[in-house]
Tab-separated table of C-alpha atoms in Angstrom:
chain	number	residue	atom	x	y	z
A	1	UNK	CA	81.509	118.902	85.477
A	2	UNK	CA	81.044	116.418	88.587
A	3	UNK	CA	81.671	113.337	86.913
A	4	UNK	CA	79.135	111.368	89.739
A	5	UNK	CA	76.216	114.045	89.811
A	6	UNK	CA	76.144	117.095	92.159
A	7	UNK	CA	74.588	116.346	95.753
A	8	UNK	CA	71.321	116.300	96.293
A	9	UNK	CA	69.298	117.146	98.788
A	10	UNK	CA	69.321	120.652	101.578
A	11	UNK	CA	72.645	121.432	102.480
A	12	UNK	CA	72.989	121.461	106.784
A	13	UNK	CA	74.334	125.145	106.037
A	14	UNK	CA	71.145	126.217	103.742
A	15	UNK	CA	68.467	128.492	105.262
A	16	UNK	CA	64.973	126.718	105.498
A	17	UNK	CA	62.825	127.199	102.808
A	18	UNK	CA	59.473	129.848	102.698
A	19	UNK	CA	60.032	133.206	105.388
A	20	UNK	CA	62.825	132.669	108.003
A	21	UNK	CA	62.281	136.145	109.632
A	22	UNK	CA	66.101	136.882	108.627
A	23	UNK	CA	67.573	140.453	108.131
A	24	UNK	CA	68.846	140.635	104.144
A	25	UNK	CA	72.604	140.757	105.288
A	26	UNK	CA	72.388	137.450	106.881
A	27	UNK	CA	70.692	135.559	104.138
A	28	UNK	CA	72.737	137.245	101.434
A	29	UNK	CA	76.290	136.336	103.972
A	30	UNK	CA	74.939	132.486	104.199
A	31	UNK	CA	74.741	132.537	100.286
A	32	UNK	CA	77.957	133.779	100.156
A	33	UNK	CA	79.597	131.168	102.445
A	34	UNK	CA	77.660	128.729	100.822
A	35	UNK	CA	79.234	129.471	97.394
A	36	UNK	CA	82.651	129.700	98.360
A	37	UNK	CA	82.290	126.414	100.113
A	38	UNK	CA	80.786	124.540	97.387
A	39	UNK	CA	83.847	125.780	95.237
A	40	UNK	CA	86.179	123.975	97.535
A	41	UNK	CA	84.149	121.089	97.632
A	42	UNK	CA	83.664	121.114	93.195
A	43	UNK	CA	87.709	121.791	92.939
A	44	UNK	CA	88.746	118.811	95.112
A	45	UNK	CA	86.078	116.578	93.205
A	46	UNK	CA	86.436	117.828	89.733
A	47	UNK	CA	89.534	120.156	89.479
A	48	UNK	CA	89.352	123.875	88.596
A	49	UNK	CA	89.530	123.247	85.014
A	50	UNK	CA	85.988	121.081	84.841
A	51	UNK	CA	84.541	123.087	87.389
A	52	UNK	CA	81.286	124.746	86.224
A	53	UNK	CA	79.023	127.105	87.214
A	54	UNK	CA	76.065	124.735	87.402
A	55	UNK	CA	78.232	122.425	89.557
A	56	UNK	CA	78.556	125.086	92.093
A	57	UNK	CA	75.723	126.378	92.493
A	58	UNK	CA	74.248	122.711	92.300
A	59	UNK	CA	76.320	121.973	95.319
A	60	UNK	CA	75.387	125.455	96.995
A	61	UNK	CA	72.028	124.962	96.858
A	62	UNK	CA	71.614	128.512	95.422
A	63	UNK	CA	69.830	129.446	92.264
A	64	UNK	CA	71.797	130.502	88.987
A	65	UNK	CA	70.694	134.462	89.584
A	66	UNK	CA	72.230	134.293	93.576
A	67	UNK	CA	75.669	132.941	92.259
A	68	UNK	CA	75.412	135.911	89.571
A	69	UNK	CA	74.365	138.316	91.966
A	70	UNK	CA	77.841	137.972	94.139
A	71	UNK	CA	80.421	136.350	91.033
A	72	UNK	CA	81.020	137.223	87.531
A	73	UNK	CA	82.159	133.790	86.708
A	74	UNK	CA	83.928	130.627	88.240
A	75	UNK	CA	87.035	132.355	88.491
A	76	UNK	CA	86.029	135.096	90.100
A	77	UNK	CA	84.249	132.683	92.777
A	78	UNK	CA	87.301	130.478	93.215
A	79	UNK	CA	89.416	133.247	93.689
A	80	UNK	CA	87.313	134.849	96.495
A	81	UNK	CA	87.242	130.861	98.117
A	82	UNK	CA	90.959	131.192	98.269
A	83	UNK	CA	91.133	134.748	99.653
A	84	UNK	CA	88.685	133.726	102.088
A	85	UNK	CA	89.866	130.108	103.213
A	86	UNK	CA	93.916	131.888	102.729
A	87	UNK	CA	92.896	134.716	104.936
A	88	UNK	CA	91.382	132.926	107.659
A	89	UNK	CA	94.814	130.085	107.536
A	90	UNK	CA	96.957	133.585	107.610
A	91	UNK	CA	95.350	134.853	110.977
A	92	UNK	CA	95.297	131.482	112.272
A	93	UNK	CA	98.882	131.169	111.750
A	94	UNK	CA	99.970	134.563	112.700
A	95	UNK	CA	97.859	134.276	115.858
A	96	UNK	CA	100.172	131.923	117.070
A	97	UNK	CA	102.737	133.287	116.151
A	98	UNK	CA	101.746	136.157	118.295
A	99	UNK	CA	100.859	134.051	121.663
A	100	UNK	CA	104.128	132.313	121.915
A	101	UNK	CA	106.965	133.691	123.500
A	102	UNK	CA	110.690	132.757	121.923
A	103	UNK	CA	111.505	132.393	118.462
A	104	UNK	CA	111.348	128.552	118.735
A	105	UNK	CA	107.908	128.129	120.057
A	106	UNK	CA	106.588	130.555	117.381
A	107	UNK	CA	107.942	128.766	114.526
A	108	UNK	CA	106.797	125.314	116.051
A	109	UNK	CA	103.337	126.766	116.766
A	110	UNK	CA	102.826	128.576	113.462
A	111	UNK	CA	103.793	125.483	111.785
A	112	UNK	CA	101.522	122.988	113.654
A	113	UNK	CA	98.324	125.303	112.973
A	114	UNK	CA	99.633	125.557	109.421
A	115	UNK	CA	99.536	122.211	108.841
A	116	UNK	CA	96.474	121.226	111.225
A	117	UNK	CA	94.225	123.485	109.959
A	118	UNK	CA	95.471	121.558	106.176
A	119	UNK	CA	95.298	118.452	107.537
A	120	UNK	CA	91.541	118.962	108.940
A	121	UNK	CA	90.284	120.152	105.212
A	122	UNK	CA	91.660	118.150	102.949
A	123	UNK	CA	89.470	119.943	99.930
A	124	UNK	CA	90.620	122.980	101.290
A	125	UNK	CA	94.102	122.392	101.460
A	126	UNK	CA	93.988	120.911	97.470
A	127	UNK	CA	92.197	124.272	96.387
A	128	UNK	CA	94.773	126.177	97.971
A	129	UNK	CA	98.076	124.662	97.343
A	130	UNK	CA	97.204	122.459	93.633
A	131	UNK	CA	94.493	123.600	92.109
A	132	UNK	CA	95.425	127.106	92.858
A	133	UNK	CA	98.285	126.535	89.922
A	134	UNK	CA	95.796	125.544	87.357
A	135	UNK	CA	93.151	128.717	87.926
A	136	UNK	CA	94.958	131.135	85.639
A	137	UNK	CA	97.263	134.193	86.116
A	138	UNK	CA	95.490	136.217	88.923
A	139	UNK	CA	95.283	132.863	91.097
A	140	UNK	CA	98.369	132.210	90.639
A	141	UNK	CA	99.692	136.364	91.520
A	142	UNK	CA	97.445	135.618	94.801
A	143	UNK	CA	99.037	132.609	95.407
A	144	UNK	CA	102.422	134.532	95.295
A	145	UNK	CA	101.340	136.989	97.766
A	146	UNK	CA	100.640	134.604	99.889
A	147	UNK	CA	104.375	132.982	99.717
A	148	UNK	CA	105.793	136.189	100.283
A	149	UNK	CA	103.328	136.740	103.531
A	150	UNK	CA	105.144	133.718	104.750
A	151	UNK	CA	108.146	134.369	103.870
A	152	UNK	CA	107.928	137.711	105.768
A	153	UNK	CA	107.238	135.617	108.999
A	154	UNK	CA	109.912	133.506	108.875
A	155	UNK	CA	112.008	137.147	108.737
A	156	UNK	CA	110.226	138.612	111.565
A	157	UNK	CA	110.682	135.324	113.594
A	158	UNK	CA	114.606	135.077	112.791
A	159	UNK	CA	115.387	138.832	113.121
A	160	UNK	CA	116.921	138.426	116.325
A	161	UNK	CA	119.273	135.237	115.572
A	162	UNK	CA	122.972	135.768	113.941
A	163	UNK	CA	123.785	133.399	110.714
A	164	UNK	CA	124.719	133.503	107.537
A	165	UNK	CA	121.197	133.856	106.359
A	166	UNK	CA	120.323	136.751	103.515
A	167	UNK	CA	117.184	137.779	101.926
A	168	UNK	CA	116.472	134.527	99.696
A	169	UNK	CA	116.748	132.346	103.286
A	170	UNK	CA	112.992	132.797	103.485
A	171	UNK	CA	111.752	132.467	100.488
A	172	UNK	CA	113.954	129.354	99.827
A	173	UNK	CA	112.262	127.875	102.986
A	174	UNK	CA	108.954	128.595	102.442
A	175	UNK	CA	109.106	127.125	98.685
A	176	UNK	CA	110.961	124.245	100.449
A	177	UNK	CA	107.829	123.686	102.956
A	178	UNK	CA	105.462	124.363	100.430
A	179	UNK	CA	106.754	121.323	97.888
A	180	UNK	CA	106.933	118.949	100.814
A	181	UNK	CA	102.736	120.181	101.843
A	182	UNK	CA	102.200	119.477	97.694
A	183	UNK	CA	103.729	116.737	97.549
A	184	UNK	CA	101.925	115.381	101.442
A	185	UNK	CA	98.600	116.525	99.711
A	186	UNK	CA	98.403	114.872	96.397
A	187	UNK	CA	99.333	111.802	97.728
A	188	UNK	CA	96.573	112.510	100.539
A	189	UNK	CA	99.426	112.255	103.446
A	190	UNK	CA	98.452	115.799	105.167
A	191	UNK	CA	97.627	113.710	108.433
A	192	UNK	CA	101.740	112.244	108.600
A	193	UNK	CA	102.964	115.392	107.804
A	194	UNK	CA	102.105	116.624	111.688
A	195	UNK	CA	105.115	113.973	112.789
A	196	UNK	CA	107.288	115.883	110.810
A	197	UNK	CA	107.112	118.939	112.321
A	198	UNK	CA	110.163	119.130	114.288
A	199	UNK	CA	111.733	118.289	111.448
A	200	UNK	CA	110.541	121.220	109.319
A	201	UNK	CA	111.359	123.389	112.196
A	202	UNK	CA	115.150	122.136	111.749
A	203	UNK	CA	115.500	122.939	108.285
A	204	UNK	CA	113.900	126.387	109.364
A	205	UNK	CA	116.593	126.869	111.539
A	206	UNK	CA	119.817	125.425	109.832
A	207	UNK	CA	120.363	128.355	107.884
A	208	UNK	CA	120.269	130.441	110.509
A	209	UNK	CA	121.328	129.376	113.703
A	210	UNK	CA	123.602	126.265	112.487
A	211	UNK	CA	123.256	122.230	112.946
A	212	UNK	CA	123.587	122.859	116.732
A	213	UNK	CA	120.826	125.185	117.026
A	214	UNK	CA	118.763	123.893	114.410
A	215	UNK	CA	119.218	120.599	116.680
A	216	UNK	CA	117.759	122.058	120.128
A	217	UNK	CA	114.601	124.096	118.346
A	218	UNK	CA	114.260	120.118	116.796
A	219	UNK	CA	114.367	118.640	120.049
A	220	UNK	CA	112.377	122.306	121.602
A	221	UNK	CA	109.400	121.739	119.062
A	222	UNK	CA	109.454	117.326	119.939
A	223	UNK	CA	108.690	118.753	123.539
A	224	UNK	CA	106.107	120.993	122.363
A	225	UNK	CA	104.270	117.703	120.543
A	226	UNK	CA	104.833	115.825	123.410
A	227	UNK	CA	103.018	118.455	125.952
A	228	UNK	CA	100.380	119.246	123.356
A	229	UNK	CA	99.556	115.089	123.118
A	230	UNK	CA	99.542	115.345	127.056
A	231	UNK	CA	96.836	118.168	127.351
A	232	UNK	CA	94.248	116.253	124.638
């Protein structure tokens, strides 16, 4: 349970009260968002292990039957919060992936969305990278998945570079990355992890293309912050 209260009052997302004029599917999609979101916001507060029901739906401003009439139970809510907030992160990151052009811009673009869009939702980022450990077996499977998804783009961004690298390379990196975001968010540092970018994209690269190269996609993805800070 929230140990201060849930929030009172109409949430800016809720629909106004009495006959809005709005077809089913979009009253039954703003429940829906409204639930998942009040699960992020209960599992940064509370933790998934106090979480209730009645604090979610408290903070969701939706009545006991609505949160029934979508989720079974807590965990099934919190687990379609992370496949929601995880699957909109994944096409963020693989967008820009996609848009830039050499192996070294992609890795230094996928890794500043990464860790902006993190940085930016702080409840967000706790649901998805602690409290994801403590929300039983399926989170945790879901959580894997999601590993190996990045794992897979570290591959597909390599593929074309010569090294000593073999299959573990990724998955050693992407643990690596994810223990130094874990570590950034329970200490709520998210925000100082963006000057360590370059850095990350070194020890990206050091397996695979040696100090030397890992040294010019450093320097590569400093230029990259430096014109991004230019065009704000």
């Amino acid at each position: 349970m929230l140990k201060n209260g849930s929030p009172q009052g109409r949430r800016p997302d809720q629909l106004p009260a009495g006959r809005h004029g709005l077809p089913r599917e979009a009253v039954v999609r703003n429940q829906q968002q409204r639930i998942l979101r009040a699960v992020i916001d209960v599992t940064s507060v509370a933790g998934y292990g106090e979480m209730s029901v009645e604090d979610i739906i408290s903070t969701a401003g939706v009545s006991r039957r609505t949160f029934y009439d979508h989720y079974t139970n807590k965990e099934a809510a919190f687990l379609a919060a992370y496949d929601d907030a995880v699957g909109r992160l994944q096409d963020d990151v693989r967008a820009a992936f996609d848009s830039a052009d050499d192996v070294i811009a992609r890795t230094t673009a996928s890794l500043t969305v990464l860790i902006d869009r993190l940085a930016s939702d702080p409840a967000m980022a706790e649901m998805c990278v602690v409290e994801v450990l403590a929300a039983g077996s399926e989170a945790v499977a879901r959580r894997d998945d999601t590993m190996r998804r990045l794992a897979t783009l570290i591959d597909d961004g390599v593929a074309l570079l010569s090294g000593p690298a073999n299959s573990l390379t990724a998955e050693t990196i992407v643990g690596g990355i994810h223990e130094v975001i874990y570590a950034r968010v329970l200490r709520g540092e998210l925000d100082q992890l963006r000057d360590a970018i370059p850095d990350l994209v070194y020890a990206i690269f050091l397996p695979y293309a040696g100090p030397d190269g890992a040294a010019a996609a450093r320097s590569s993805a400093v230029d990259a912050q430096v014109a991004q800070a230019a065009a704000r």
